[in-house]
């Protein structure tokens, strides 16, 4: 079924179905995963049969499975995509996350559709248009403030769910508005194959050639972390809380899912008017800690405005972990660290040397007392460049903590009421779960009165409540027979197992797949009448969609190779003028400075690549401007399906 307005959904990523299962056990109400093709994470694909297995597992908990089909599609890919959507529907998938509006024009089954963040949803007008065009859930741009999120929520129909990213890696550009990868390498971010130019080191110069920043990762953002804003996001109208990370490993997904499960459960305890979106309660067997799995530092980005200017991970795009301590002594094959933390063999450590992260593993560690630890690294001391007394050491792998994640680290159980009654041929066991789903299983048995009443009743309760290897937890065991009976343990255990198996099947049968939302008739008008390459229109079906919604002028997507000159390759809310206190707005009201700082273009350089930075101060945006390389521009527009080249003849060929 669709998400109801009072339900809060924790939405976790899965690179594969094993991670998807663990996400659900650790508290996810829904999981999003990539299929065999057309997903925006090129190297995170799964077969339809694998996804079907995950669907069955999820539906036992009434959790939902969303599949990403969120790349822009070449005309030659529309039919393969259509067929794939039918396969997803037959596999039981609950919804598709899509970017390409051409999908709306295809003959597809009535599967629910969600508008990807790649659709660049920043305004109430665009969000409402998508809601009225058949989308049940819209994924907002990560750059929105609480006030803007609230405005979008107020503009949406009640049957549309607002989804927002609360954790994970941040693309520096608005999603769907980054073309720098394709311009430089031919690898398109909008087609799931980003080259991650934003993680490279750059040198920034002003319009006079003065160096503002040298060899810094100026387009690399810290990781999104909305831990402190969850209640505010709920109050602003967000109902689906999304964790980024379809490339992330098992430990990351376990940790971050568990972290946000606990935060949402705290809110649910305070707000009885709200409810979980799926069934069951999760018990976590470790202490979640967002600092102990991959991150580049933490920021809540623009949710609370631009007050937090420290959003960049300029020193390194790598995971350096958290500060551990300081080097105090160095020996022939060891060094000492002064720290308030405990250490363990196998810890991952690192330190900075000449703008580079130097990593090492602590093969063995020895506690020396008074906060001092002796570390024997996996490399020779002489080969660890820059290691000296006074160097700060970080830990990016806490071996002891990770051991807990390598074991069974959570379980999820659905509440159950068990009632044993008399039946014409013996006994009947009725199981009713927290969703009101009920089954009754009968046991043919010649009943004999119990000689030791207390012992018999205690035995029945104990045996009926043995649900340890199932997905259920006994909230109550009620013995409602006409009198205490003696029942062999083997018989009552068999009855319980049969009833539990029937209930699991009944839960799956009771699951109602969300229905696709009907499009408003007649079609609503798109908020604009013309579209540039920024709209990512890559096929005729998408053109038909926008034409049907009143758009009169439609340019082709950047990947169509119709933009030979300089264009905005990246549009971002991140502003390097602001980061280096060169923003005209920062100078406003400052004596001796006001009026002297202008938003003049700057230059960004990495290796052989040079870009112009232009600043649009009214919306507070930075544009990274450049041109597509000639050999890429002259190549055929990308497609995963072979496209026959068109041959032109000077005259009509003979027939």
XYZ file of C-alpha atoms in Angstrom:
655
model
C 0.000 0.000 0.000
C 1.058 3.619 -0.374
C 2.622 5.487 2.505
C -0.055 7.100 4.670
C 0.326 10.727 5.846
C 0.990 9.707 9.462
C 3.615 7.085 8.618
C 7.372 7.677 8.776
C 9.476 5.628 6.378
C 13.175 4.899 6.814
C 14.531 4.218 3.322
C 17.899 2.453 3.081
C 20.184 1.670 0.121
C 21.309 -1.787 -0.971
C 24.132 -2.643 -3.342
C 22.931 -6.255 -3.320
C 20.154 -8.347 -1.807
C 22.241 -9.473 1.180
C 22.696 -5.854 2.205
C 18.999 -5.265 1.491
C 17.987 -8.004 3.939
C 20.247 -6.593 6.643
C 18.877 -3.094 6.049
C 15.380 -4.397 6.799
C 16.532 -6.308 9.884
C 18.276 -3.153 11.141
C 15.101 -1.105 10.855
C 14.511 0.017 7.270
C 10.862 0.347 6.254
C 11.840 0.325 2.591
C 14.931 -0.457 0.527
C 15.997 0.930 -2.835
C 18.161 -1.192 -5.092
C 19.430 -1.211 -8.667
C 18.295 -3.650 -11.325
C 20.384 -5.122 -14.162
C 20.497 -1.829 -16.088
C 19.346 1.799 -16.320
C 20.188 2.623 -12.690
C 22.156 5.739 -11.720
C 24.853 3.630 -10.026
C 26.528 1.823 -12.907
C 28.305 -0.773 -10.765
C 25.494 -1.618 -8.333
C 23.318 -3.936 -10.409
C 21.226 -6.989 -9.507
C 19.243 -9.513 -11.510
C 15.453 -9.462 -11.503
C 15.370 -12.902 -9.851
C 17.593 -11.635 -7.018
C 15.324 -8.651 -6.512
C 12.301 -10.982 -6.429
C 13.920 -12.817 -3.485
C 14.403 -9.550 -1.632
C 10.782 -8.588 -2.321
C 9.531 -11.785 -0.643
C 11.727 -11.154 2.391
C 10.643 -7.509 2.685
C 6.934 -8.186 2.340
C 7.027 -10.486 5.358
C 7.629 -7.298 7.354
C 5.361 -5.226 5.100
C 8.454 -3.309 4.029
C 8.659 -2.026 0.465
C 11.219 -2.528 -2.310
C 11.928 0.276 -4.775
C 14.034 -0.266 -7.892
C 16.060 2.544 -9.416
C 15.488 3.093 -13.112
C 16.742 6.650 -12.913
C 19.018 7.279 -15.872
C 18.073 9.243 -18.949
C 17.325 6.884 -21.821
C 18.409 6.896 -25.449
C 15.586 6.208 -27.917
C 17.097 2.778 -28.581
C 16.800 1.954 -24.863
C 13.102 2.709 -24.423
C 11.844 -0.712 -25.477
C 14.390 -2.658 -23.347
C 13.472 -0.395 -20.423
C 9.763 -1.031 -20.964
C 10.292 -4.789 -20.959
C 12.418 -4.546 -17.832
C 9.697 -2.599 -16.022
C 7.249 -5.428 -16.761
C 9.753 -7.888 -15.294
C 10.088 -5.769 -12.141
C 6.313 -5.668 -11.795
C 6.045 -9.443 -12.175
C 8.767 -9.810 -9.513
C 6.573 -7.929 -7.023
C 8.567 -4.669 -6.911
C 6.584 -1.950 -5.126
C 7.773 1.152 -6.980
C 10.224 2.515 -9.534
C 12.422 5.553 -8.939
C 12.683 7.319 -12.298
C 14.232 10.417 -13.853
C 13.324 10.146 -17.540
C 9.818 11.426 -18.294
C 9.813 9.278 -21.420
C 8.852 6.361 -19.171
C 5.502 8.074 -18.571
C 4.684 7.652 -22.264
C 5.458 3.922 -22.417
C 3.046 0.995 -22.155
C 4.012 -0.101 -18.648
C 2.157 -1.958 -15.869
C 0.408 -0.038 -13.053
C 3.515 0.107 -10.876
C 3.918 3.052 -8.519
C 6.336 5.747 -9.695
C 8.633 7.946 -7.611
C 10.332 11.056 -9.009
C 14.088 10.739 -8.489
C 16.174 13.518 -6.987
C 17.745 13.581 -10.485
C 14.533 15.342 -11.553
C 15.904 18.441 -9.754
C 12.870 19.140 -7.575
C 13.474 22.491 -5.886
C 10.179 24.363 -6.183
C 6.586 23.812 -5.042
C 5.453 24.275 -8.646
C 7.612 21.479 -10.036
C 6.811 19.132 -7.160
C 3.077 19.652 -7.639
C 3.382 19.164 -11.394
C 5.056 15.780 -10.850
C 2.456 14.805 -8.243
C -0.362 15.623 -10.661
C 1.417 13.802 -13.488
C 1.289 10.423 -11.752
C 4.121 10.370 -9.206
C 3.271 9.111 -5.720
C 6.547 10.097 -4.062
C 8.919 12.966 -4.895
C 12.569 13.120 -3.828
C 13.566 16.681 -3.062
C 16.872 18.332 -3.905
C 19.299 18.042 -0.993
C 19.947 21.802 -1.053
C 16.524 22.880 0.261
C 16.049 24.680 3.564
C 13.387 23.711 6.074
C 11.216 26.628 4.931
C 11.453 25.526 1.296
C 10.691 21.916 2.226
C 7.636 23.127 4.138
C 6.494 25.188 1.147
C 6.768 22.149 -1.148
C 4.816 20.031 1.327
C 2.024 22.594 1.524
C 1.749 22.637 -2.277
C 1.461 18.869 -2.651
C -1.775 16.854 -2.769
C -2.364 14.731 0.341
C -1.715 11.526 -1.607
C 1.907 12.463 -2.407
C 4.812 11.560 -0.126
C 7.757 13.877 0.435
C 11.138 12.125 0.457
C 14.401 13.720 1.561
C 18.008 12.556 1.864
C 19.109 12.577 5.498
C 22.530 10.945 5.305
C 25.402 10.080 3.005
C 27.601 11.473 0.265
C 26.672 14.813 -1.272
C 27.001 15.621 -4.957
C 28.251 19.190 -5.105
C 25.895 20.000 -7.998
C 22.129 19.918 -7.968
C 21.259 16.324 -8.853
C 20.676 16.023 -12.573
C 22.497 19.297 -13.217
C 26.067 18.022 -13.483
C 27.614 17.444 -16.915
C 31.311 17.861 -16.172
C 31.962 14.107 -16.221
C 30.470 13.689 -19.688
C 32.189 16.805 -21.038
C 35.633 15.582 -19.969
C 35.423 11.790 -20.188
C 32.253 10.861 -22.077
C 30.945 9.199 -18.902
C 27.549 10.639 -18.059
C 26.376 11.110 -14.462
C 22.799 11.204 -15.755
C 23.389 7.768 -17.201
C 24.879 6.272 -14.034
C 28.571 6.516 -14.884
C 29.955 9.599 -13.106
C 33.759 9.990 -13.150
C 33.641 11.929 -9.837
C 35.420 15.064 -11.015
C 34.194 16.722 -7.819
C 36.649 14.653 -5.755
C 39.763 15.869 -7.622
C 42.216 18.506 -6.318
C 41.836 21.981 -7.856
C 43.622 25.328 -7.798
C 41.426 28.423 -7.566
C 42.556 31.780 -8.961
C 40.859 35.174 -9.094
C 40.324 37.301 -12.210
C 43.819 38.779 -11.832
C 45.530 35.392 -11.629
C 46.075 35.503 -7.880
C 45.982 32.078 -6.214
C 43.143 31.818 -3.703
C 43.524 28.107 -2.959
C 46.157 25.664 -4.162
C 45.675 21.950 -4.810
C 42.579 21.601 -2.634
C 39.536 19.370 -3.161
C 37.397 22.441 -3.690
C 34.324 20.683 -5.094
C 34.297 17.850 -2.539
C 31.546 18.150 0.040
C 31.367 16.722 3.526
C 28.733 14.051 4.030
C 25.095 14.888 4.649
C 24.045 14.254 8.265
C 20.584 15.347 9.394
C 20.685 13.545 12.753
C 19.996 16.771 14.641
C 17.167 17.848 12.304
C 14.936 14.774 12.138
C 12.040 16.183 14.168
C 12.222 19.476 12.277
C 12.070 17.576 8.975
C 9.031 15.620 10.196
C 7.324 18.883 11.118
C 8.210 20.343 7.720
C 6.341 17.483 6.022
C 9.022 14.903 5.173
C 7.725 11.352 5.524
C 10.384 9.257 3.780
C 13.905 9.617 5.181
C 16.468 8.429 2.690
C 20.003 7.206 3.317
C 22.408 7.564 0.375
C 24.767 4.704 -0.431
C 24.075 2.101 -3.115
C 27.851 1.695 -3.438
C 28.339 1.328 0.313
C 29.330 -1.917 2.029
C 27.347 -4.001 4.522
C 28.818 -2.434 7.679
C 27.926 1.086 6.560
C 24.307 0.204 5.797
C 23.880 -1.681 9.073
C 25.347 1.174 11.103
C 23.587 4.124 9.482
C 20.232 2.337 9.210
C 20.364 1.397 12.897
C 21.351 4.962 13.817
C 18.336 6.506 12.082
C 16.018 3.733 13.278
C 16.792 4.733 16.857
C 16.283 8.432 16.071
C 12.925 7.808 14.398
C 11.807 5.540 17.235
C 12.514 8.371 19.692
C 10.280 10.659 17.638
C 7.548 8.022 17.470
C 7.582 7.706 21.241
C 7.044 11.468 21.525
C 4.450 11.602 18.750
C 1.690 8.974 19.149
C -0.044 10.526 16.122
C 2.734 9.089 13.932
C 3.587 5.470 13.133
C 6.192 3.266 11.505
C 5.692 2.556 7.825
C 6.415 -1.171 8.213
C 5.916 -3.872 10.817
C 8.044 -5.088 13.667
C 10.504 -3.680 16.152
C 14.255 -3.827 15.695
C 16.673 -4.724 18.451
C 20.230 -3.493 17.796
C 23.134 -5.527 19.221
C 25.805 -2.820 18.855
C 26.112 0.915 19.447
C 25.535 2.758 16.138
C 28.073 5.518 15.493
C 28.052 7.615 12.317
C 31.752 8.420 12.796
C 32.879 4.799 12.541
C 31.904 4.013 8.966
C 32.856 5.902 5.822
C 32.316 9.660 5.816
C 34.117 12.832 4.778
C 33.054 14.809 7.817
C 29.502 15.885 8.630
C 27.277 18.757 7.550
C 23.542 19.404 7.566
C 24.194 21.324 4.321
C 21.557 24.012 3.725
C 18.658 22.653 5.790
C 19.183 25.480 8.297
C 20.380 27.985 5.703
C 23.909 28.995 4.783
C 24.950 29.788 8.360
C 27.176 26.699 8.457
C 29.732 27.724 5.866
C 31.953 24.745 6.629
C 30.412 22.310 4.173
C 33.487 21.346 2.147
C 35.888 18.446 2.618
C 38.672 20.420 0.967
C 41.659 18.615 2.543
C 40.801 15.096 1.388
C 37.902 13.201 -0.179
C 38.977 10.072 1.689
C 37.688 8.638 4.960
C 40.102 9.859 7.617
C 37.843 8.885 10.507
C 37.935 10.718 13.825
C 40.858 12.228 15.768
C 42.460 9.612 17.997
C 45.473 11.261 19.575
C 49.019 12.549 19.081
C 52.331 10.803 18.422
C 54.568 11.223 21.506
C 57.513 8.883 20.811
C 58.916 6.926 17.863
C 60.949 3.713 18.114
C 62.635 1.407 15.596
C 59.424 -0.518 14.785
C 56.807 1.259 16.865
C 55.411 4.624 17.835
C 53.460 5.814 20.850
C 50.107 7.577 20.744
C 48.605 9.559 23.593
C 44.843 9.151 23.527
C 41.789 8.988 25.762
C 40.392 6.124 23.657
C 41.112 2.409 23.913
C 42.773 0.708 20.944
C 42.812 -2.806 19.481
C 44.923 -4.935 17.163
C 43.858 -4.293 13.569
C 42.796 -0.665 14.023
C 43.112 1.481 10.891
C 45.052 4.717 11.473
C 46.119 7.671 9.332
C 47.687 11.108 9.438
C 48.161 14.022 7.050
C 51.464 14.678 5.297
C 51.828 17.350 2.605
C 48.105 17.382 1.796
C 48.058 13.596 1.456
C 46.510 11.038 3.782
C 49.025 8.409 4.913
C 47.257 5.262 6.069
C 48.500 2.326 8.095
C 47.215 -0.620 10.085
C 48.082 -1.233 13.712
C 49.148 -4.870 13.608
C 49.442 -4.977 17.388
C 48.911 -2.397 20.117
C 49.999 -2.377 23.736
C 48.498 -0.329 26.568
C 51.253 1.496 28.484
C 48.998 3.213 30.987
C 48.134 6.877 31.570
C 46.492 7.133 28.133
C 49.572 5.963 26.211
C 49.528 3.185 23.607
C 52.417 1.553 21.792
C 51.571 0.845 18.145
C 53.404 -1.668 15.947
C 52.320 -0.796 12.371
C 52.109 -3.040 9.315
C 54.805 -0.964 7.571
C 58.346 -0.054 8.482
C 58.638 3.143 10.479
C 61.150 4.544 7.958
C 58.626 4.136 5.144
C 55.913 6.161 6.881
C 56.591 9.584 5.376
C 56.009 12.500 7.713
C 55.501 10.448 10.871
C 57.047 12.428 13.720
C 56.399 13.467 17.295
C 53.462 15.859 17.494
C 51.614 14.529 14.434
C 47.865 14.087 14.945
C 46.587 10.557 14.322
C 43.068 9.645 13.190
C 41.348 6.284 13.391
C 39.193 5.248 10.438
C 38.811 1.599 11.406
C 37.819 0.628 14.934
C 38.525 -3.088 14.797
C 36.695 -4.026 18.011
C 33.587 -2.092 16.985
C 33.602 -3.567 13.471
C 33.749 -7.096 14.882
C 30.263 -6.565 16.288
C 28.971 -5.672 12.819
C 30.504 -8.783 11.286
C 28.264 -10.904 13.501
C 24.469 -10.951 13.670
C 24.020 -7.343 14.761
C 20.228 -6.870 14.816
C 16.954 -8.719 14.720
C 13.487 -7.560 13.792
C 10.386 -9.153 15.229
C 6.673 -8.654 14.672
C 4.473 -8.656 17.792
C 2.205 -11.661 18.175
C -0.691 -12.732 20.393
C -1.184 -16.497 20.824
C -4.428 -18.062 22.039
C -4.915 -21.789 22.670
C -8.521 -23.051 22.764
C -10.442 -26.310 22.646
C -11.441 -27.683 19.241
C -13.888 -30.463 18.288
C -11.035 -32.921 17.626
C -8.481 -31.545 20.055
C -6.926 -28.052 20.261
C -6.760 -24.920 18.132
C -4.052 -22.257 18.179
C -4.920 -18.763 16.938
C -2.125 -16.351 16.104
C -2.874 -12.651 15.634
C -0.052 -10.264 14.729
C 0.346 -6.529 15.286
C -1.194 -5.796 11.876
C -4.372 -7.700 12.758
C -3.589 -10.645 10.483
C -4.837 -13.856 12.061
C -4.638 -17.604 11.391
C -5.933 -20.636 13.281
C -4.291 -24.046 13.180
C -5.995 -27.166 14.596
C -4.378 -30.173 16.259
C -6.175 -33.504 16.389
C -5.440 -34.969 19.791
C -7.087 -37.051 22.476
C -7.105 -34.743 25.464
C -6.324 -35.851 28.982
C -6.733 -33.674 32.084
C -3.449 -32.503 33.552
C -2.485 -34.048 36.859
C -0.131 -31.189 37.793
C -2.101 -28.129 36.685
C 0.545 -25.463 37.335
C 3.278 -27.441 35.624
C 1.068 -28.203 32.615
C 0.047 -24.551 32.106
C 3.636 -23.331 32.507
C 4.816 -25.913 29.965
C 2.177 -24.877 27.442
C 3.063 -21.186 27.796
C 6.771 -21.857 27.492
C 6.450 -24.073 24.431
C 3.980 -21.785 22.660
C 6.218 -18.787 23.315
C 9.319 -20.390 21.769
C 9.550 -18.091 18.736
C 13.336 -17.585 18.788
C 14.034 -18.759 15.236
C 11.048 -16.949 13.717
C 10.284 -13.349 12.770
C 7.804 -13.039 15.642
C 7.835 -12.022 19.285
C 5.178 -13.206 21.756
C 3.349 -10.237 23.252
C 0.976 -12.550 25.116
C 0.284 -16.264 25.401
C -3.290 -16.998 26.488
C -4.423 -20.493 27.507
C -8.220 -20.394 27.046
C -9.075 -24.104 27.155
C -12.056 -25.394 29.124
C -9.670 -26.960 31.619
C -5.923 -27.572 31.896
C -4.910 -30.412 29.583
C -1.817 -32.513 29.425
C -0.291 -31.996 25.953
C 3.030 -33.579 24.914
C 5.715 -30.965 24.193
C 6.325 -32.426 20.718
C 2.648 -31.988 19.814
C 2.375 -28.383 20.998
C 5.683 -27.464 19.337
C 4.466 -28.925 16.039
C 1.211 -26.989 16.332
C 3.116 -23.760 16.968
C 5.462 -24.310 14.006
C 2.579 -25.029 11.627
C 0.657 -21.963 12.795
C 3.701 -19.703 12.454
C 4.355 -20.962 8.912
C 0.735 -20.255 7.971
C 0.936 -16.762 9.457
C 4.075 -15.929 7.482
C 2.284 -16.942 4.291
C -0.810 -14.996 5.322
C 1.288 -11.865 5.887
C 2.704 -12.073 2.383
C -0.761 -12.728 0.923
C -2.196 -9.766 2.835
C 0.356 -7.340 1.435
C -1.270 -4.868 -0.922
C 1.130 -3.548 -3.530
C 0.921 0.242 -3.979
C -1.161 1.213 -6.977
C 0.094 3.605 -9.592
C -1.353 7.040 -9.156
C -3.582 8.301 -11.940
C -2.468 11.324 -13.913
C -4.670 14.410 -13.659
C -6.962 14.797 -16.679
C -6.621 16.939 -18.699
C -2.825 17.005 -18.345
C -1.575 19.839 -16.152
C 0.741 22.435 -17.641
C 4.448 22.255 -16.906
C 5.617 25.349 -14.944
C 7.711 26.534 -17.941
C 7.030 26.713 -21.672
C 10.637 26.149 -22.789
C 13.324 23.711 -21.695
C 17.093 23.928 -22.136
C 19.608 21.092 -22.098
C 19.295 21.212 -18.287
C 15.971 19.343 -18.527
C 17.801 16.190 -19.747
C 15.383 15.362 -22.567
C 17.153 12.522 -24.368
C 14.431 10.704 -26.319
C 11.288 11.325 -28.362
C 9.016 9.887 -25.666
C 10.251 12.492 -23.168
C 9.659 15.204 -25.781
C 6.108 13.911 -26.252
C 5.551 14.034 -22.498
C 6.614 17.676 -22.188
C 4.776 18.669 -25.358
C 1.636 17.061 -23.947
C 2.096 19.251 -20.875
C 2.340 22.501 -22.792
C 6.076 22.961 -23.341
C 6.711 24.630 -26.701
C 10.508 24.746 -27.021
C 12.548 21.692 -26.006
C 16.314 21.468 -26.338
C 18.081 18.120 -26.354
C 19.960 16.739 -23.354
C 23.660 17.542 -23.076
C 24.432 13.888 -23.868
C 22.812 14.377 -27.312
C 25.946 16.335 -28.316
C 24.182 19.452 -29.548
C 26.032 21.916 -27.258
C 29.499 22.455 -28.799
C 30.386 25.632 -26.915
C 30.840 26.600 -23.291
C 27.881 25.955 -21.011
C 27.281 25.459 -17.309
C 28.695 22.001 -16.688
C 27.788 22.132 -13.033
C 25.289 24.269 -11.110
C 25.782 24.245 -7.372
C 24.640 25.939 -4.186
C 28.211 25.562 -2.921
C 30.029 28.860 -3.511
C 33.807 29.146 -3.380
C 33.585 32.914 -2.994
C 31.590 32.350 0.179
C 33.992 29.641 1.376
C 36.951 32.048 1.077
C 35.126 35.150 2.399
C 35.031 36.773 -1.052
C 31.238 37.022 -1.300
C 29.689 40.486 -1.866
C 26.943 39.582 0.615
C 29.555 38.884 3.279
C 31.082 42.315 2.661
C 27.736 44.091 3.017
C 27.825 46.473 5.961
C 31.561 45.968 6.591
C 33.429 49.291 6.754
C 36.141 49.710 4.161
C 35.035 46.571 2.293
C 31.401 47.119 1.323
C 31.040 47.742 -2.395
C 34.593 46.681 -3.179
C 33.956 42.933 -3.376
C 32.317 41.939 -6.653
C 31.189 38.548 -7.892
C 33.643 38.530 -10.761
C 34.477 35.238 -12.515
C 37.212 33.021 -11.130
C 39.180 30.118 -12.591
C 39.334 26.513 -11.450
C 42.110 24.240 -12.691
C 42.945 20.560 -12.241
C 45.622 18.864 -14.331
C 45.005 19.910 -17.947
C 41.399 20.950 -17.310
C 40.459 24.611 -16.787
C 36.983 25.934 -15.965
C 35.479 29.363 -15.468
C 33.442 29.987 -12.336
C 30.512 32.361 -12.708
C 28.419 33.502 -9.770
C 24.677 34.099 -9.774
C 24.205 35.968 -6.511
C 20.428 36.299 -6.499
C 19.745 32.547 -6.040
C 23.201 32.183 -4.436
C 24.565 29.715 -7.004
C 27.913 28.979 -8.617
C 28.245 27.789 -12.216
C 31.244 25.755 -13.358
C 31.531 26.627 -17.047
C 33.343 24.710 -19.772
C 32.974 22.905 -23.095
C 32.756 19.293 -24.154
C 35.966 17.839 -25.553
C 35.862 17.645 -29.349
C 36.397 13.887 -29.620
C 33.503 13.321 -27.232
C 31.257 15.805 -29.017
C 31.969 14.085 -32.361
C 31.239 10.625 -30.947
C 27.721 9.132 -31.140
C 25.435 9.991 -28.201
C 25.783 7.224 -25.594
C 23.494 4.201 -25.575
C 23.741 0.747 -24.013
C 21.874 -0.636 -27.019
C 23.841 -0.729 -30.306
C 22.560 1.950 -32.665
C 23.115 1.582 -36.399
C 24.811 4.662 -37.874
C 22.817 6.636 -40.416
C 24.355 6.695 -43.918
C 23.731 9.735 -46.118
C 23.963 9.422 -49.948
C 24.609 12.241 -52.392
C 21.908 10.795 -54.604
C 19.163 8.285 -54.202
C 20.655 4.748 -54.294
C 19.419 2.316 -56.897
C 16.748 -0.151 -55.879
